[in-house]
Every structure is written in structure tokens, then in C-alpha cells.
């Protein structure tokens, strides 16, 4: 590939977690179940919220959207990694790399916006309960989600177009298990100053502003909960946002951990391993957090199971009929 520029580059090499061939089956055996659990768990949340009319509320509308995005978020990276392990190939095409990076950015930013919207939803529910139905109208909820998608798509498109202006020489090995934006940019042999500036400002706007919104919402929520006189009332108010707070802490905590680990260590494989926490582990745990902590989701899942059992028994009885 020599000194060809990015218009002629046909592929990159994803080095993954380890270059040791003996560790590849172990990595495959670890990530395949994690990916399947992530997809099935989030799919169950979506089906439960759609099938149960009691869950047709703003909070569960946002939750089903979050579950869908989490499935897509994980699916942009893990299937390709599993295929590469199975085929014993580290290659990813140039166009495939840009596409993967585009969708990874898209779903990650939508994820951030949805968590922020859900914090606002809890803020309205706890701090302004009498005005909740007036503020969180169905059209407004749909509008919030649509705006999240439009902004995220615009950002992903901008970063993808910025990537196309770069030239790549001989350093085409990406020390990661997917085409991560910073890693790909720093493989370029042309000037990346403009790309770095765009990445910096996008990070401040699309990550910093939502964090500020979440912190503001929860500061108001805590103040409102402290003003409640009864202990039972405080517990009931806090329980409505406990699941969301757990998910937010997990997502941002692991993201911050990856950032700090990449700043402290120069080992790229360590950074890739740390990235697993927010790219795979967090989307996998979200359904468990919401189902274990949420009585409404548990009830909906039980009803869904009972409905499926009833259908199965009816089909079985019909088969027995002459």
C-alpha cells in the first residue's frame, strides 16, 4: 500500500485485544454470549413496552428507544470482531471502516441524548408532577427523540466527511477492535489539526452539555426529594429514577474510565479492553438494571410470558384435535 493516499487505500487492520492466536477462541467465547444477551435483553424490553398498554408512557417510550439504540450500538462493532476471529483475519475495508465509525458515532450520541431526555423526564415527573402530562405530551416526546437522531446523524456525517479529507501512508494498523475515531485519525500521515479541533468541540458540545443537563436535573430532583416529609414518600420518589441513575452512572463512569486509562497508559490494547465496558458491558447490563429494579417491567415480562404460554397451549390443544 506504500504511500498511497486515502482514495486508494483498500483496507485497515484491526489488531483487537491480543495478537496471540491462542487467545482468539477465548475472546470469541466471551463476546458471543455477551452480544447475544445484549440483543435478547434489549429486545425483550422493547417487546414488553410495546405489548403492555400500561407501559405506553413517556418514560417507557424513551426506554424502548434506548434499548433499540443499545442493540444497534453494540451491533456496529461486535459482529465484525467475531467474524474476524472466526476467519482469522484482521482486515476491514476502508469503506467498511468509515461506515462502522459513522454508525458507532451516530448511536453513541443518540444514546447520550436519550439518557439526558430520560433525566429531564424524571425531573418533570418528580419536581412538577401536576404538570407532567401537560409537559410530556406524546408529540413532544417524539419531537425530542427525532431531534436527537437529526443532531446525531449530522455529527456522524460531519466526522465521516472530515475523515475523507485525510491521507494515509503505511501505518494502517488500528490498535482496537473497531474503527474508533481517534485511533483512525491518528493513523493519518496528513495534517489532522482540523479534525482534532472538530472532535474536541463536538465532544464538549455533545457530551459536556448533556452531562450538565443531567447534573442539573438530578440536583433539582434531590432538592425535591429532600423536601418530602415522609420517608416512604422519599423512597417512592427516588425509586422512580434509581434505574436511570444507575444506567447513567454506568455509562459515564465507564466512559470516563476509558478516557483516563488512555491518558495514563500508552498501551493501546489496554485502552481497547477498557472500551469494552461502555461499548458492550453497559448495553448488556441496561436491560437487567431496568427489569430487576422496575416492577412495571417485571409485570409486563410476566404477562408476556403468560400470553406466550397460553398461545402455546392453545396451539398444542388444536393439534390434538382430530
PDB file of N, CA, C and O in Angstrom, residues 105-178:
ATOM      1  N   UNK A 105     -20.563   6.419  15.919  1.00  0.00           N
ATOM      2  CA  UNK A 105     -20.750   7.792  16.393  1.00  0.00           C
ATOM      3  C   UNK A 105     -22.231   8.142  16.475  1.00  0.00           C
ATOM      4  O   UNK A 105     -22.686   8.784  17.435  1.00  0.00           O
ATOM      5  N   UNK A 106     -22.981   7.727  15.467  1.00  0.00           N
ATOM      6  CA  UNK A 106     -24.418   8.005  15.426  1.00  0.00           C
ATOM      7  C   UNK A 106     -25.126   7.450  16.663  1.00  0.00           C
ATOM      8  O   UNK A 106     -25.790   8.182  17.400  1.00  0.00           O
ATOM      9  N   UNK A 107     -24.949   6.139  16.910  1.00  0.00           N
ATOM     10  CA  UNK A 107     -25.676   5.501  18.005  1.00  0.00           C
ATOM     11  C   UNK A 107     -25.163   5.919  19.380  1.00  0.00           C
ATOM     12  O   UNK A 107     -25.944   5.994  20.332  1.00  0.00           O
ATOM     13  N   UNK A 108     -23.863   6.216  19.481  1.00  0.00           N
ATOM     14  CA  UNK A 108     -23.330   6.635  20.778  1.00  0.00           C
ATOM     15  C   UNK A 108     -23.882   7.995  21.184  1.00  0.00           C
ATOM     16  O   UNK A 108     -24.212   8.216  22.355  1.00  0.00           O
ATOM     17  N   UNK A 109     -24.009   8.920  20.217  1.00  0.00           N
ATOM     18  CA  UNK A 109     -24.538  10.253  20.533  1.00  0.00           C
ATOM     19  C   UNK A 109     -26.041  10.188  20.809  1.00  0.00           C
ATOM     20  O   UNK A 109     -26.540  10.864  21.723  1.00  0.00           O
ATOM     21  N   UNK A 110     -26.779   9.367  20.047  1.00  0.00           N
ATOM     22  CA  UNK A 110     -28.212   9.186  20.331  1.00  0.00           C
ATOM     23  C   UNK A 110     -28.392   8.631  21.738  1.00  0.00           C
ATOM     24  O   UNK A 110     -29.285   9.047  22.488  1.00  0.00           O
ATOM     25  N   UNK A 111     -27.521   7.682  22.114  1.00  0.00           N
ATOM     26  CA  UNK A 111     -27.542   7.102  23.460  1.00  0.00           C
ATOM     27  C   UNK A 111     -27.399   8.196  24.522  1.00  0.00           C
ATOM     28  O   UNK A 111     -28.150   8.233  25.512  1.00  0.00           O
ATOM     29  N   UNK A 112     -26.438   9.077  24.323  1.00  0.00           N
ATOM     30  CA  UNK A 112     -26.192  10.173  25.269  1.00  0.00           C
ATOM     31  C   UNK A 112     -27.414  11.088  25.368  1.00  0.00           C
ATOM     32  O   UNK A 112     -27.844  11.463  26.468  1.00  0.00           O
ATOM     33  N   UNK A 113     -27.997  11.433  24.217  1.00  0.00           N
ATOM     34  CA  UNK A 113     -29.166  12.316  24.218  1.00  0.00           C
ATOM     35  C   UNK A 113     -30.373  11.663  24.902  1.00  0.00           C
ATOM     36  O   UNK A 113     -31.118  12.329  25.630  1.00  0.00           O
ATOM     37  N   UNK A 114     -30.561  10.369  24.658  1.00  0.00           N
ATOM     38  CA  UNK A 114     -31.695   9.682  25.270  1.00  0.00           C
ATOM     39  C   UNK A 114     -31.561   9.626  26.790  1.00  0.00           C
ATOM     40  O   UNK A 114     -32.551   9.801  27.515  1.00  0.00           O
ATOM     41  N   UNK A 115     -30.351   9.398  27.271  1.00  0.00           N
ATOM     42  CA  UNK A 115     -30.128   9.405  28.721  1.00  0.00           C
ATOM     43  C   UNK A 115     -30.425  10.786  29.311  1.00  0.00           C
ATOM     44  O   UNK A 115     -30.960  10.902  30.417  1.00  0.00           O
ATOM     45  N   UNK A 116     -30.086  11.837  28.557  1.00  0.00           N
ATOM     46  CA  UNK A 116     -30.361  13.208  29.001  1.00  0.00           C
ATOM     47  C   UNK A 116     -31.865  13.488  29.001  1.00  0.00           C
ATOM     48  O   UNK A 116     -32.395  14.087  29.946  1.00  0.00           O
ATOM     49  N   UNK A 117     -32.554  13.031  27.949  1.00  0.00           N
ATOM     50  CA  UNK A 117     -34.005  13.212  27.864  1.00  0.00           C
ATOM     51  C   UNK A 117     -34.702  12.477  28.999  1.00  0.00           C
ATOM     52  O   UNK A 117     -35.655  12.992  29.605  1.00  0.00           O
ATOM     53  N   UNK A 118     -34.225  11.277  29.308  1.00  0.00           N
ATOM     54  CA  UNK A 118     -34.815  10.492  30.393  1.00  0.00           C
ATOM     55  C   UNK A 118     -34.596  11.177  31.745  1.00  0.00           C
ATOM     56  O   UNK A 118     -35.448  11.083  32.639  1.00  0.00           O
ATOM     57  N   UNK A 119     -33.460  11.855  31.911  1.00  0.00           N
ATOM     58  CA  UNK A 119     -33.214  12.616  33.142  1.00  0.00           C
ATOM     59  C   UNK A 119     -34.206  13.777  33.238  1.00  0.00           C
ATOM     60  O   UNK A 119     -34.748  14.059  34.320  1.00  0.00           O
ATOM     61  N   UNK A 120     -34.451  14.437  32.098  1.00  0.00           N
ATOM     62  CA  UNK A 120     -35.428  15.539  32.071  1.00  0.00           C
ATOM     63  C   UNK A 120     -36.831  15.010  32.387  1.00  0.00           C
ATOM     64  O   UNK A 120     -37.596  15.654  33.122  1.00  0.00           O
ATOM     65  N   UNK A 121     -37.163  13.835  31.849  1.00  0.00           N
ATOM     66  CA  UNK A 121     -38.464  13.216  32.114  1.00  0.00           C
ATOM     67  C   UNK A 121     -38.648  12.965  33.603  1.00  0.00           C
ATOM     68  O   UNK A 121     -39.716  13.240  34.174  1.00  0.00           O
ATOM     69  N   UNK A 122     -37.619  12.455  34.279  1.00  0.00           N
ATOM     70  CA  UNK A 122     -37.683  12.207  35.722  1.00  0.00           C
ATOM     71  C   UNK A 122     -37.761  13.525  36.495  1.00  0.00           C
ATOM     72  O   UNK A 122     -38.429  13.611  37.530  1.00  0.00           O
ATOM     73  N   UNK A 123     -37.068  14.551  35.990  1.00  0.00           N
ATOM     74  CA  UNK A 123     -37.111  15.877  36.617  1.00  0.00           C
ATOM     75  C   UNK A 123     -38.536  16.434  36.611  1.00  0.00           C
ATOM     76  O   UNK A 123     -39.036  16.922  37.635  1.00  0.00           O
ATOM     77  N   UNK A 124     -39.205  16.331  35.464  1.00  0.00           N
ATOM     78  CA  UNK A 124     -40.580  16.828  35.351  1.00  0.00           C
ATOM     79  C   UNK A 124     -41.516  16.004  36.230  1.00  0.00           C
ATOM     80  O   UNK A 124     -42.387  16.558  36.925  1.00  0.00           O
ATOM     81  N   UNK A 125     -41.329  14.666  36.229  1.00  0.00           N
ATOM     82  CA  UNK A 125     -42.208  13.771  36.992  1.00  0.00           C
ATOM     83  C   UNK A 125     -42.119  14.014  38.491  1.00  0.00           C
ATOM     84  O   UNK A 125     -43.128  13.945  39.205  1.00  0.00           O
ATOM     85  N   UNK A 126     -40.918  14.310  39.001  1.00  0.00           N
ATOM     86  CA  UNK A 126     -40.718  14.457  40.440  1.00  0.00           C
ATOM     87  C   UNK A 126     -40.866  15.908  40.893  1.00  0.00           C
ATOM     88  O   UNK A 126     -41.463  16.182  41.944  1.00  0.00           O
ATOM     89  N   UNK A 127     -40.343  16.831  40.115  1.00  0.00           N
ATOM     90  CA  UNK A 127     -40.369  18.242  40.514  1.00  0.00           C
ATOM     91  C   UNK A 127     -41.664  18.959  40.110  1.00  0.00           C
ATOM     92  O   UNK A 127     -42.066  19.934  40.757  1.00  0.00           O
ATOM     93  N   UNK A 128     -42.308  18.502  39.033  1.00  0.00           N
ATOM     94  CA  UNK A 128     -43.559  19.135  38.570  1.00  0.00           C
ATOM     95  C   UNK A 128     -44.598  18.046  38.251  1.00  0.00           C
ATOM     96  O   UNK A 128     -45.069  17.957  37.105  1.00  0.00           O
ATOM     97  N   UNK A 129     -44.976  17.238  39.242  1.00  0.00           N
ATOM     98  CA  UNK A 129     -45.874  16.096  38.971  1.00  0.00           C
ATOM     99  C   UNK A 129     -47.246  16.497  38.433  1.00  0.00           C
ATOM    100  O   UNK A 129     -47.833  15.773  37.621  1.00  0.00           O
ATOM    101  N   UNK A 130     -47.761  17.653  38.884  1.00  0.00           N
ATOM    102  CA  UNK A 130     -49.089  18.078  38.445  1.00  0.00           C
ATOM    103  C   UNK A 130     -49.104  18.545  36.984  1.00  0.00           C
ATOM    104  O   UNK A 130     -50.156  18.546  36.345  1.00  0.00           O
ATOM    105  N   UNK A 131     -47.945  18.930  36.476  1.00  0.00           N
ATOM    106  CA  UNK A 131     -47.857  19.403  35.092  1.00  0.00           C
ATOM    107  C   UNK A 131     -47.223  18.364  34.160  1.00  0.00           C
ATOM    108  O   UNK A 131     -46.968  18.671  32.995  1.00  0.00           O
ATOM    109  N   UNK A 132     -46.995  17.162  34.694  1.00  0.00           N
ATOM    110  CA  UNK A 132     -46.268  16.144  33.910  1.00  0.00           C
ATOM    111  C   UNK A 132     -46.974  15.807  32.603  1.00  0.00           C
ATOM    112  O   UNK A 132     -46.363  15.808  31.531  1.00  0.00           O
ATOM    113  N   UNK A 133     -48.255  15.515  32.674  1.00  0.00           N
ATOM    114  CA  UNK A 133     -48.998  15.122  31.455  1.00  0.00           C
ATOM    115  C   UNK A 133     -49.130  16.282  30.471  1.00  0.00           C
ATOM    116  O   UNK A 133     -49.249  16.063  29.265  1.00  0.00           O
ATOM    117  N   UNK A 134     -49.109  17.512  30.986  1.00  0.00           N
ATOM    118  CA  UNK A 134     -49.207  18.679  30.113  1.00  0.00           C
ATOM    119  C   UNK A 134     -47.891  18.913  29.370  1.00  0.00           C
ATOM    120  O   UNK A 134     -47.880  19.217  28.172  1.00  0.00           O
ATOM    121  N   UNK A 135     -46.764  18.742  30.112  1.00  0.00           N
ATOM    122  CA  UNK A 135     -45.440  18.978  29.512  1.00  0.00           C
ATOM    123  C   UNK A 135     -45.019  17.824  28.616  1.00  0.00           C
ATOM    124  O   UNK A 135     -44.618  18.032  27.460  1.00  0.00           O
ATOM    125  N   UNK A 136     -45.102  16.594  29.143  1.00  0.00           N
ATOM    126  CA  UNK A 136     -44.615  15.422  28.407  1.00  0.00           C
ATOM    127  C   UNK A 136     -45.720  14.835  27.525  1.00  0.00           C
ATOM    128  O   UNK A 136     -46.116  13.673  27.669  1.00  0.00           O
ATOM    129  N   UNK A 137     -46.191  15.638  26.606  1.00  0.00           N
ATOM    130  CA  UNK A 137     -47.198  15.159  25.660  1.00  0.00           C
ATOM    131  C   UNK A 137     -46.554  14.226  24.635  1.00  0.00           C
ATOM    132  O   UNK A 137     -45.351  14.345  24.369  1.00  0.00           O
ATOM    133  N   UNK A 138     -47.332  13.310  24.043  1.00  0.00           N
ATOM    134  CA  UNK A 138     -46.756  12.351  23.072  1.00  0.00           C
ATOM    135  C   UNK A 138     -45.995  13.025  21.934  1.00  0.00           C
ATOM    136  O   UNK A 138     -44.903  12.586  21.567  1.00  0.00           O
ATOM    137  N   UNK A 139     -46.556  14.106  21.366  1.00  0.00           N
ATOM    138  CA  UNK A 139     -45.884  14.777  20.239  1.00  0.00           C
ATOM    139  C   UNK A 139     -44.555  15.381  20.678  1.00  0.00           C
ATOM    140  O   UNK A 139     -43.585  15.393  19.903  1.00  0.00           O
ATOM    141  N   UNK A 140     -44.500  15.863  21.923  1.00  0.00           N
ATOM    142  CA  UNK A 140     -43.262  16.460  22.434  1.00  0.00           C
ATOM    143  C   UNK A 140     -42.193  15.394  22.649  1.00  0.00           C
ATOM    144  O   UNK A 140     -41.013  15.618  22.351  1.00  0.00           O
ATOM    145  N   UNK A 141     -42.606  14.223  23.132  1.00  0.00           N
ATOM    146  CA  UNK A 141     -41.671  13.102  23.336  1.00  0.00           C
ATOM    147  C   UNK A 141     -41.086  12.633  22.004  1.00  0.00           C
ATOM    148  O   UNK A 141     -39.869  12.403  21.893  1.00  0.00           O
ATOM    149  N   UNK A 142     -41.952  12.514  21.004  1.00  0.00           N
ATOM    150  CA  UNK A 142     -41.494  12.107  19.664  1.00  0.00           C
ATOM    151  C   UNK A 142     -40.553  13.157  19.097  1.00  0.00           C
ATOM    152  O   UNK A 142     -39.521  12.832  18.493  1.00  0.00           O
ATOM    153  N   UNK A 143     -40.881  14.425  19.306  1.00  0.00           N
ATOM    154  CA  UNK A 143     -40.038  15.529  18.814  1.00  0.00           C
ATOM    155  C   UNK A 143     -38.654  15.487  19.449  1.00  0.00           C
ATOM    156  O   UNK A 143     -37.648  15.679  18.758  1.00  0.00           O
ATOM    157  N   UNK A 144     -38.581  15.213  20.747  1.00  0.00           N
ATOM    158  CA  UNK A 144     -37.292  15.121  21.440  1.00  0.00           C
ATOM    159  C   UNK A 144     -36.419  14.009  20.853  1.00  0.00           C
ATOM    160  O   UNK A 144     -35.220  14.191  20.630  1.00  0.00           O
ATOM    161  N   UNK A 145     -37.038  12.861  20.589  1.00  0.00           N
ATOM    162  CA  UNK A 145     -36.290  11.727  20.026  1.00  0.00           C
ATOM    163  C   UNK A 145     -35.837  12.042  18.603  1.00  0.00           C
ATOM    164  O   UNK A 145     -34.691  11.741  18.227  1.00  0.00           O
ATOM    165  N   UNK A 146     -36.719  12.649  17.806  1.00  0.00           N
ATOM    166  CA  UNK A 146     -36.368  12.995  16.423  1.00  0.00           C
ATOM    167  C   UNK A 146     -35.213  13.993  16.375  1.00  0.00           C
ATOM    168  O   UNK A 146     -34.295  13.858  15.552  1.00  0.00           O
ATOM    169  N   UNK A 147     -35.237  14.990  17.240  1.00  0.00           N
ATOM    170  CA  UNK A 147     -34.152  15.971  17.302  1.00  0.00           C
ATOM    171  C   UNK A 147     -32.838  15.276  17.659  1.00  0.00           C
ATOM    172  O   UNK A 147     -31.777  15.582  17.087  1.00  0.00           O
ATOM    173  N   UNK A 148     -32.908  14.326  18.577  1.00  0.00           N
ATOM    174  CA  UNK A 148     -31.704  13.563  18.966  1.00  0.00           C
ATOM    175  C   UNK A 148     -31.113  12.846  17.764  1.00  0.00           C
ATOM    176  O   UNK A 148     -29.886  12.868  17.557  1.00  0.00           O
ATOM    177  N   UNK A 149     -31.972  12.216  16.974  1.00  0.00           N
ATOM    178  CA  UNK A 149     -31.498  11.485  15.790  1.00  0.00           C
ATOM    179  C   UNK A 149     -30.928  12.437  14.733  1.00  0.00           C
ATOM    180  O   UNK A 149     -29.882  12.143  14.137  1.00  0.00           O
ATOM    181  N   UNK A 150     -31.588  13.557  14.517  1.00  0.00           N
ATOM    182  CA  UNK A 150     -31.126  14.510  13.490  1.00  0.00           C
ATOM    183  C   UNK A 150     -29.759  15.077  13.864  1.00  0.00           C
ATOM    184  O   UNK A 150     -28.841  15.130  13.032  1.00  0.00           O
ATOM    185  N   UNK A 151     -29.601  15.513  15.115  1.00  0.00           N
ATOM    186  CA  UNK A 151     -28.322  16.070  15.567  1.00  0.00           C
ATOM    187  C   UNK A 151     -27.223  15.006  15.499  1.00  0.00           C
ATOM    188  O   UNK A 151     -26.103  15.285  15.048  1.00  0.00           O
ATOM    189  N   UNK A 152     -27.551  13.792  15.925  1.00  0.00           N
ATOM    190  CA  UNK A 152     -26.562  12.702  15.918  1.00  0.00           C
ATOM    191  C   UNK A 152     -26.142  12.333  14.504  1.00  0.00           C
ATOM    192  O   UNK A 152     -24.953  12.101  14.240  1.00  0.00           O
ATOM    193  N   UNK A 153     -27.108  12.295  13.590  1.00  0.00           N
ATOM    194  CA  UNK A 153     -26.781  11.987  12.192  1.00  0.00           C
ATOM    195  C   UNK A 153     -25.918  13.076  11.570  1.00  0.00           C
ATOM    196  O   UNK A 153     -24.986  12.783  10.816  1.00  0.00           O
ATOM    197  N   UNK A 154     -26.214  14.319  11.909  1.00  0.00           N
ATOM    198  CA  UNK A 154     -25.422  15.437  11.389  1.00  0.00           C
ATOM    199  C   UNK A 154     -23.979  15.356  11.889  1.00  0.00           C
ATOM    200  O   UNK A 154     -23.033  15.568  11.122  1.00  0.00           O
ATOM    201  N   UNK A 155     -23.825  15.040  13.172  1.00  0.00           N
ATOM    202  CA  UNK A 155     -22.480  14.918  13.749  1.00  0.00           C
ATOM    203  C   UNK A 155     -21.707  13.771  13.116  1.00  0.00           C
ATOM    204  O   UNK A 155     -20.537  13.920  12.745  1.00  0.00           O
ATOM    205  N   UNK A 156     -22.359  12.608  12.990  1.00  0.00           N
ATOM    206  CA  UNK A 156     -21.694  11.437  12.399  1.00  0.00           C
ATOM    207  C   UNK A 156     -21.296  11.703  10.952  1.00  0.00           C
ATOM    208  O   UNK A 156     -20.203  11.319  10.510  1.00  0.00           O
ATOM    209  N   UNK A 157     -22.174  12.386  10.222  1.00  0.00           N
ATOM    210  CA  UNK A 157     -21.867  12.725   8.827  1.00  0.00           C
ATOM    211  C   UNK A 157     -20.701  13.695   8.742  1.00  0.00           C
ATOM    212  O   UNK A 157     -19.803  13.535   7.893  1.00  0.00           O
ATOM    213  N   UNK A 158     -20.668  14.674   9.629  1.00  0.00           N
ATOM    214  CA  UNK A 158     -19.572  15.648   9.653  1.00  0.00           C
ATOM    215  C   UNK A 158     -18.233  14.957   9.908  1.00  0.00           C
ATOM    216  O   UNK A 158     -17.252  15.204   9.189  1.00  0.00           O
ATOM    217  N   UNK A 159     -18.195  14.082  10.921  1.00  0.00           N
ATOM    218  CA  UNK A 159     -16.948  13.389  11.251  1.00  0.00           C
ATOM    219  C   UNK A 159     -16.515  12.459  10.114  1.00  0.00           C
ATOM    220  O   UNK A 159     -15.311  12.340   9.824  1.00  0.00           O
ATOM    221  N   UNK A 160     -17.463  11.828   9.446  1.00  0.00           N
ATOM    222  CA  UNK A 160     -17.142  10.937   8.318  1.00  0.00           C
ATOM    223  C   UNK A 160     -16.558  11.733   7.146  1.00  0.00           C
ATOM    224  O   UNK A 160     -15.579  11.312   6.521  1.00  0.00           O
ATOM    225  N   UNK A 161     -17.162  12.885   6.854  1.00  0.00           N
ATOM    226  CA  UNK A 161     -16.654  13.735   5.768  1.00  0.00           C
ATOM    227  C   UNK A 161     -15.275  14.296   6.110  1.00  0.00           C
ATOM    228  O   UNK A 161     -14.407  14.413   5.228  1.00  0.00           O
ATOM    229  N   UNK A 162     -15.064  14.637   7.374  1.00  0.00           N
ATOM    230  CA  UNK A 162     -13.754  15.119   7.812  1.00  0.00           C
ATOM    231  C   UNK A 162     -12.695  14.027   7.653  1.00  0.00           C
ATOM    232  O   UNK A 162     -11.530  14.311   7.347  1.00  0.00           O
ATOM    233  N   UNK A 163     -13.110  12.794   7.848  1.00  0.00           N
ATOM    234  CA  UNK A 163     -12.172  11.664   7.704  1.00  0.00           C
ATOM    235  C   UNK A 163     -11.746  11.479   6.249  1.00  0.00           C
ATOM    236  O   UNK A 163     -10.597  11.105   5.968  1.00  0.00           O
ATOM    237  N   UNK A 164     -12.646  11.766   5.318  1.00  0.00           N
ATOM    238  CA  UNK A 164     -12.356  11.551   3.901  1.00  0.00           C
ATOM    239  C   UNK A 164     -11.277  12.487   3.361  1.00  0.00           C
ATOM    240  O   UNK A 164     -10.685  12.210   2.321  1.00  0.00           O
ATOM    241  N   UNK A 165     -11.029  13.574   4.069  1.00  0.00           N
ATOM    242  CA  UNK A 165     -10.010  14.525   3.606  1.00  0.00           C
ATOM    243  C   UNK A 165      -8.595  14.105   4.001  1.00  0.00           C
ATOM    244  O   UNK A 165      -7.627  14.671   3.510  1.00  0.00           O
ATOM    245  N   UNK A 166      -8.476  13.100   4.869  1.00  0.00           N
ATOM    246  CA  UNK A 166      -7.164  12.690   5.364  1.00  0.00           C
ATOM    247  C   UNK A 166      -6.468  11.735   4.402  1.00  0.00           C
ATOM    248  O   UNK A 166      -7.119  10.964   3.691  1.00  0.00           O
ATOM    249  N   UNK A 167      -5.149  11.771   4.413  1.00  0.00           N
ATOM    250  CA  UNK A 167      -4.338  10.833   3.640  1.00  0.00           C
ATOM    251  C   UNK A 167      -3.658   9.856   4.587  1.00  0.00           C
ATOM    252  O   UNK A 167      -3.233  10.228   5.682  1.00  0.00           O
ATOM    253  N   UNK A 168      -3.568   8.609   4.154  1.00  0.00           N
ATOM    254  CA  UNK A 168      -2.946   7.561   4.967  1.00  0.00           C
ATOM    255  C   UNK A 168      -1.759   6.978   4.212  1.00  0.00           C
ATOM    256  O   UNK A 168      -1.815   6.793   3.001  1.00  0.00           O
ATOM    257  N   UNK A 169      -0.712   6.665   4.963  1.00  0.00           N
ATOM    258  CA  UNK A 169       0.506   6.146   4.323  1.00  0.00           C
ATOM    259  C   UNK A 169       0.683   4.665   4.648  1.00  0.00           C
ATOM    260  O   UNK A 169      -0.090   3.848   4.181  1.00  0.00           O
ATOM    261  N   UNK A 170       1.658   4.356   5.474  1.00  0.00           N
ATOM    262  CA  UNK A 170       1.961   2.942   5.738  1.00  0.00           C
ATOM    263  C   UNK A 170       1.416   2.448   7.071  1.00  0.00           C
ATOM    264  O   UNK A 170       1.270   1.255   7.269  1.00  0.00           O
ATOM    265  N   UNK A 171       1.120   3.360   8.004  1.00  0.00           N
ATOM    266  CA  UNK A 171       0.651   2.956   9.332  1.00  0.00           C
ATOM    267  C   UNK A 171      -0.861   2.756   9.307  1.00  0.00           C
ATOM    268  O   UNK A 171      -1.635   3.631   9.681  1.00  0.00           O
ATOM    269  N   UNK A 172      -1.291   1.577   8.865  1.00  0.00           N
ATOM    270  CA  UNK A 172      -2.717   1.307   8.707  1.00  0.00           C
ATOM    271  C   UNK A 172      -3.230   0.295   9.728  1.00  0.00           C
ATOM    272  O   UNK A 172      -4.323  -0.250   9.584  1.00  0.00           O
ATOM    273  N   UNK A 173      -2.436   0.046  10.770  1.00  0.00           N
ATOM    274  CA  UNK A 173      -2.846  -0.873  11.840  1.00  0.00           C
ATOM    275  C   UNK A 173      -3.561  -0.082  12.931  1.00  0.00           C
ATOM    276  O   UNK A 173      -3.013   0.865  13.486  1.00  0.00           O
ATOM    277  N   UNK A 174      -4.799  -0.472  13.234  1.00  0.00           N
ATOM    278  CA  UNK A 174      -5.594   0.193  14.266  1.00  0.00           C
ATOM    279  C   UNK A 174      -5.560  -0.670  15.522  1.00  0.00           C
ATOM    280  O   UNK A 174      -6.097  -1.786  15.514  1.00  0.00           O
ATOM    281  N   UNK A 175      -4.949  -0.197  16.600  1.00  0.00           N
ATOM    282  CA  UNK A 175      -4.833  -0.997  17.829  1.00  0.00           C
ATOM    283  C   UNK A 175      -6.133  -1.008  18.627  1.00  0.00           C
ATOM    284  O   UNK A 175      -6.185  -0.571  19.784  1.00  0.00           O
ATOM    285  N   UNK A 176      -7.182  -1.490  18.004  1.00  0.00           N
ATOM    286  CA  UNK A 176      -8.508  -1.511  18.617  1.00  0.00           C
ATOM    287  C   UNK A 176      -9.301  -2.633  17.985  1.00  0.00           C
ATOM    288  O   UNK A 176      -8.876  -3.222  16.985  1.00  0.00           O
ATOM    289  N   UNK A 177     -10.497  -2.941  18.550  1.00  0.00           N
ATOM    290  CA  UNK A 177     -11.323  -3.989  17.946  1.00  0.00           C
ATOM    291  C   UNK A 177     -12.381  -3.421  17.005  1.00  0.00           C
ATOM    292  O   UNK A 177     -13.167  -4.157  16.425  1.00  0.00           O
ATOM    293  N   UNK A 178     -12.399  -2.081  16.864  1.00  0.00           N
ATOM    294  CA  UNK A 178     -13.263  -1.452  15.867  1.00  0.00           C
ATOM    295  C   UNK A 178     -12.622  -0.139  15.420  1.00  0.00           C
ATOM    296  O   UNK A 178     -11.615   0.300  15.988  1.00  0.00           O
TER     297      UNK A 178
END
